CSV table of C-alpha atoms in Angstrom, one decimal:
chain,number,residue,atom,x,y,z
A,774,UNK,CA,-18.4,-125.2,-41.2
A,775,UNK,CA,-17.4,-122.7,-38.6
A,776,UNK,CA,-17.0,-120.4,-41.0
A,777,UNK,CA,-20.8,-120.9,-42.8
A,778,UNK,CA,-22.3,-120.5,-39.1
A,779,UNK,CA,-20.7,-117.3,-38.8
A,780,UNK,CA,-22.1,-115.9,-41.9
A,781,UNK,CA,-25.5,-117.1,-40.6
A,782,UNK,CA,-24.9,-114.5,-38.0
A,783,UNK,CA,-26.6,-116.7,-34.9
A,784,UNK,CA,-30.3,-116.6,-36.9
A,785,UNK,CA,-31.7,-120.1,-35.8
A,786,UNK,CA,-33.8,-120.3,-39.2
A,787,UNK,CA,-30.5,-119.4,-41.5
A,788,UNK,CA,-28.5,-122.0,-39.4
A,789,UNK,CA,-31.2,-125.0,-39.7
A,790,UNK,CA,-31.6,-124.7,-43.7
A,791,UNK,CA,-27.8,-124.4,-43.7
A,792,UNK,CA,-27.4,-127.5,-42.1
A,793,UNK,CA,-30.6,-129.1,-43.8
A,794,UNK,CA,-28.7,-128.3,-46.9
A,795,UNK,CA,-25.2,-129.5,-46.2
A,796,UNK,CA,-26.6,-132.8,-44.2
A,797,UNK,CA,-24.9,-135.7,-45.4
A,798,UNK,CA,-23.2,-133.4,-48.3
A,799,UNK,CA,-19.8,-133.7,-49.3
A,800,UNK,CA,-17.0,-131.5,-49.0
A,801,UNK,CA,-17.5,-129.6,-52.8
A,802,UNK,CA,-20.7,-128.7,-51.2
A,803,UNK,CA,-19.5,-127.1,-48.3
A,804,UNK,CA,-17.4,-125.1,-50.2
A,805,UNK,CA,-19.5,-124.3,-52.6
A,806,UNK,CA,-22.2,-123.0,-49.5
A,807,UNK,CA,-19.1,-120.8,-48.1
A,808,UNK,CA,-18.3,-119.2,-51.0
A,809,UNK,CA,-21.7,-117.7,-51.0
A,810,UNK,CA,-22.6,-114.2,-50.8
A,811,UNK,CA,-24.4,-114.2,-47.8
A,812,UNK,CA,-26.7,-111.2,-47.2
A,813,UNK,CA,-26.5,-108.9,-44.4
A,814,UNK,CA,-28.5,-110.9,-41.9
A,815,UNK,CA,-28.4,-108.0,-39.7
A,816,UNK,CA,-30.4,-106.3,-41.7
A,817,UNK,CA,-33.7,-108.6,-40.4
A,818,UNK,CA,-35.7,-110.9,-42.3
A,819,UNK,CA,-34.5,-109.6,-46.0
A,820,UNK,CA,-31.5,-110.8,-45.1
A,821,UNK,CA,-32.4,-114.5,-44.7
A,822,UNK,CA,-34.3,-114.7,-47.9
A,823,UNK,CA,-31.1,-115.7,-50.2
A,824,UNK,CA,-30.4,-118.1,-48.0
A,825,UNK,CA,-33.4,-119.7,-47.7
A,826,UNK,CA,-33.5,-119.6,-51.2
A,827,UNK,CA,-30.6,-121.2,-52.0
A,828,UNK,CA,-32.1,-124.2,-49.9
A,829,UNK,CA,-34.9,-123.9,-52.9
A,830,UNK,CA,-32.8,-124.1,-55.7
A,831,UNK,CA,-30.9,-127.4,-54.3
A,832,UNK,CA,-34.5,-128.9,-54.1
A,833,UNK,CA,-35.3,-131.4,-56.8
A,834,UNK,CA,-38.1,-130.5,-59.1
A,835,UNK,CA,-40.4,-132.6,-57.3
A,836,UNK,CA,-39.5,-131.1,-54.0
A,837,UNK,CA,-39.8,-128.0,-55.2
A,838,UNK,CA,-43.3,-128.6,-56.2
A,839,UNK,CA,-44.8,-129.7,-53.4
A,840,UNK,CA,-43.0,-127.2,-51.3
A,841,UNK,CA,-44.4,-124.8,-53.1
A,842,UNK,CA,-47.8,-126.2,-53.0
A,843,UNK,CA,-47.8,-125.3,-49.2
A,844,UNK,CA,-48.4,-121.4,-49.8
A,845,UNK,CA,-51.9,-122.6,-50.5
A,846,UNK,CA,-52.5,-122.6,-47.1
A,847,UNK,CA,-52.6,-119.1,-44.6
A,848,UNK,CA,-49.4,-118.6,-42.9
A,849,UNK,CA,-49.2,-120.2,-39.3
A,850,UNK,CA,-51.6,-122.6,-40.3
A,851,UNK,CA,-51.5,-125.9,-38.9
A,852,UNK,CA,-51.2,-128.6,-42.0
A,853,UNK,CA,-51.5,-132.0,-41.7
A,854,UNK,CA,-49.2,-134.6,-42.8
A,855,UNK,CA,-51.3,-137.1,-44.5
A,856,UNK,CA,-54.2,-134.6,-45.8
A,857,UNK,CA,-51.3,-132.9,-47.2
A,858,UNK,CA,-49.5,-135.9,-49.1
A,859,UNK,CA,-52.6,-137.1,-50.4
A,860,UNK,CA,-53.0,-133.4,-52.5
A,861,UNK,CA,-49.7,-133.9,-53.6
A,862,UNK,CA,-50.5,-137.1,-54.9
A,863,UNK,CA,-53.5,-135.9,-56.4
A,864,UNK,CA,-51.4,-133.0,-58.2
A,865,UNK,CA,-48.9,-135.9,-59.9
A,866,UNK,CA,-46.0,-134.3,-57.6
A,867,UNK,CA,-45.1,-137.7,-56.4
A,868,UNK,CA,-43.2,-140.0,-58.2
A,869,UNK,CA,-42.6,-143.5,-57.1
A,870,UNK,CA,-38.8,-144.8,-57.5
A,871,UNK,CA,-40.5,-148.1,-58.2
A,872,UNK,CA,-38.7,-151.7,-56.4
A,873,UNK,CA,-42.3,-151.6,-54.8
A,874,UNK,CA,-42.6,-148.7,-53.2
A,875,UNK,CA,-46.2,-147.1,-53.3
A,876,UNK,CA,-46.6,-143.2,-53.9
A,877,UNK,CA,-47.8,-143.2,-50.3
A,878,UNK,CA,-44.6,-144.2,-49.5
A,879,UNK,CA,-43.0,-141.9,-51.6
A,880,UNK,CA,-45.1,-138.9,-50.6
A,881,UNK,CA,-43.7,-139.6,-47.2
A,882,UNK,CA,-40.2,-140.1,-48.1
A,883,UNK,CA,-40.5,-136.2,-49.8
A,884,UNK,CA,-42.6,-135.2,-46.4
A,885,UNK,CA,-39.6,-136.3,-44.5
A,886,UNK,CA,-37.0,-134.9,-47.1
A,887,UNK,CA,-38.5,-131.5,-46.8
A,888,UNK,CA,-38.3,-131.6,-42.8
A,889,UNK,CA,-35.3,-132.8,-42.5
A,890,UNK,CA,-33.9,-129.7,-44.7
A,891,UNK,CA,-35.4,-127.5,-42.7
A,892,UNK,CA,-38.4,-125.8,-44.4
A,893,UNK,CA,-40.8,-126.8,-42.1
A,894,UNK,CA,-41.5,-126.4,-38.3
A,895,UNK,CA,-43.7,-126.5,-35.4
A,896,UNK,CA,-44.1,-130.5,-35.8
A,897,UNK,CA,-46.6,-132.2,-33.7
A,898,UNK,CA,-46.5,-136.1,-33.1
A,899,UNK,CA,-49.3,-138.9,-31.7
A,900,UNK,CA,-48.4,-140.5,-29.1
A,901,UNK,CA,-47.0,-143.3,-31.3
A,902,UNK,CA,-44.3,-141.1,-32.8
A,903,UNK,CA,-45.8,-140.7,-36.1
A,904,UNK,CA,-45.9,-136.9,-37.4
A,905,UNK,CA,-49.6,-135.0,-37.2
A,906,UNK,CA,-49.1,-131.6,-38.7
A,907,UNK,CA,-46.5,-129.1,-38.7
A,908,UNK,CA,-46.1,-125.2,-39.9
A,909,UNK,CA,-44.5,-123.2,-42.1
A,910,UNK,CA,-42.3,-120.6,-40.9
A,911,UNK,CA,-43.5,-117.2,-42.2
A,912,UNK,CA,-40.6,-116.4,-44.4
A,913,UNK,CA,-40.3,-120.2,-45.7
A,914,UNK,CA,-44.0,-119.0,-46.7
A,915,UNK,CA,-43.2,-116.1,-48.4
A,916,UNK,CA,-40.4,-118.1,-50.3
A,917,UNK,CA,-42.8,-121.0,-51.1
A,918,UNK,CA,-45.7,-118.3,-52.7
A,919,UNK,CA,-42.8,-116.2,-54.6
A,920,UNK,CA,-41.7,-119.0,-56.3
A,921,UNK,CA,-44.9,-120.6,-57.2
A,922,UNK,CA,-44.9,-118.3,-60.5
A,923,UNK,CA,-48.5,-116.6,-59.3
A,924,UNK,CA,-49.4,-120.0,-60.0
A,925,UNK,CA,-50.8,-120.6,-56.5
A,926,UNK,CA,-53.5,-118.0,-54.9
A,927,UNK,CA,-54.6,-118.5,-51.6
A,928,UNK,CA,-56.1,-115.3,-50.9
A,929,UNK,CA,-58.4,-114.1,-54.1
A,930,UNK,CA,-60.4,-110.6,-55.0
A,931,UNK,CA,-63.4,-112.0,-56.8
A,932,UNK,CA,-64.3,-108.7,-58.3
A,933,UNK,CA,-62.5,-109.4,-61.4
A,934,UNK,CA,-61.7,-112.2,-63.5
A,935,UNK,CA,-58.2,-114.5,-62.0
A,936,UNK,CA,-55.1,-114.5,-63.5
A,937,UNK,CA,-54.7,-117.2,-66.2
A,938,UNK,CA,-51.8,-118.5,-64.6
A,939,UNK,CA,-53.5,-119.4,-61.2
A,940,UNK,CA,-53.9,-123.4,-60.8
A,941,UNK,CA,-54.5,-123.3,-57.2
A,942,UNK,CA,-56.6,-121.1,-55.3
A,943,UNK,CA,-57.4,-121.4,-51.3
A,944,UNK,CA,-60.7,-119.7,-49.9
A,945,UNK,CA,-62.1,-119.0,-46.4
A,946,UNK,CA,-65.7,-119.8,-46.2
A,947,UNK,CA,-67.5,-116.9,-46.9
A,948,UNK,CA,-65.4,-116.4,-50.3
A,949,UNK,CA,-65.7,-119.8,-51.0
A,950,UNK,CA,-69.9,-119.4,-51.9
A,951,UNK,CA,-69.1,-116.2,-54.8
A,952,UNK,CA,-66.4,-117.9,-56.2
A,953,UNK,CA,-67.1,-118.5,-60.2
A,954,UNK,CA,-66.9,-122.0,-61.8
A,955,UNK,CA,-66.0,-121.1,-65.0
A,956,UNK,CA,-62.5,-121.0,-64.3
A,957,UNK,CA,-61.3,-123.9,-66.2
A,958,UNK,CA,-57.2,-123.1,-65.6
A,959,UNK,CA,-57.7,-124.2,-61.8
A,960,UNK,CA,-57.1,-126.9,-60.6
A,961,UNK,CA,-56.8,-126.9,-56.9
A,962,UNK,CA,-59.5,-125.1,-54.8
A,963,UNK,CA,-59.6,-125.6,-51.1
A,964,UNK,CA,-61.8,-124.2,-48.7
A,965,UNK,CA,-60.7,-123.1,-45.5
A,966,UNK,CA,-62.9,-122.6,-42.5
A,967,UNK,CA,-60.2,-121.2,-40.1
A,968,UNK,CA,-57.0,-119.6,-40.4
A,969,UNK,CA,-55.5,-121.3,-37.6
A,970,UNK,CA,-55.8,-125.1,-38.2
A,971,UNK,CA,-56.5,-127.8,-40.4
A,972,UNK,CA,-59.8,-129.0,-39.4
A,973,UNK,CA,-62.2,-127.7,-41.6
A,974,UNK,CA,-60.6,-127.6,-45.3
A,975,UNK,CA,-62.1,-129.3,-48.5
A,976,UNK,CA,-61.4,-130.1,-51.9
A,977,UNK,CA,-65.1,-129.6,-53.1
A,978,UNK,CA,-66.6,-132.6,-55.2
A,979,UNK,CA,-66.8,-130.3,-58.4
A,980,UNK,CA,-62.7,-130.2,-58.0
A,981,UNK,CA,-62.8,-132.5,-61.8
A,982,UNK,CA,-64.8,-129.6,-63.3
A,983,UNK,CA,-61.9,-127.3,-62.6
A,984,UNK,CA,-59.3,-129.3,-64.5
């Protein structure tokens, strides 16, 4: 364990998904975590990308779908839980394990997963404890959109035709009135009002249209 912190070179980000990772792991994990090539974190943020990567690649598939479902969304943006699970849902990420458990309950249980390993941040509570919202750290961003497979769009030139491979696209407001219809590969479109919070995003009634 020492010897994992000291590859992570002090980087509070590096050190969390570490220990997200390794939570509740045993020991073949550890080992397998210190035998990795660790990038040069002093080399800045390139140097934390394998890392958080690896984090990724432990993910089940699932996981790693609604992770990456969050690069829809601008960086720094506030995201709230339950909005959130409920596009998930909507997508098929979430699977029930069944014994009675409800996909609302599961969506939570991979909300809570996901936090707990360290890829996301910022969380805000009510005053009853439950979890509001939370952010994504930039680079956990950047991770989330490069491994989406271009799948995922959330900003969008409309002066030529989208990718084929897009099947979620995120707007601001003003793009959100030219954006074309005919795009029958898409099947997320959200609109997003600011850039700074949740408040003002849809999924427009014509979302079935776009299936």
């Amino acid at each position: 364990g020492k010897d994992i912190i000291k590859k992570c070179a002090n980087v509070p980000l590096a050190i969390r998904v570490i220990g997200g990772l390794l939570y509740r792991q045993d020991i073949s994990k550890w080992r397998e975590v210190q035998k990795f090539e660790f990038a040069n974190l002093s080399e800045g943020e390139n140097g934390i990308i394998p890392i958080l990567k690896l984090s990724y690649h432990n993910l089940e598939l699932p996981l790693k779908s609604c992770f990456s479902y969050c690069s829809l969304f601008p960086k720094d943006f506030k995201i709230y839980k339950k909005e959130l699970i409920r596009l998930w849902i909507a997508q098929g990420y979430v699977v029930s394990r069944g014994n009675g458990q409800s996909v609302e309950d599961a969506g939570e249980e991979y909300f809570l997963v996901l936090l707990q390993r360290g890829f996301f941040q910022d969380v805000k509570k009510y005053e009853s404890g439950e979890i509001e919202s939370f952010k994504l750290h930039d680079l956990m961003h950047d991770v989330a959109l490069g491994v989406s497979n271009k799948e995922i769009c959330p900003t969008i030139s409309f002066t030529r035709d989208m990718d084929k491979v897009v099947r979620h696209v995120s707007l601001t407001s003003e793009q959100y009135a030219n954006f074309n219809l005919n795009n029958a590969h898409v099947r997320t479109i959200l609109r997003i009002g600011s850039l700074k919070s949740a408040f003002d995003y849809t999924v427009p009634p014509f979302l079935e249209k776009c299936r």
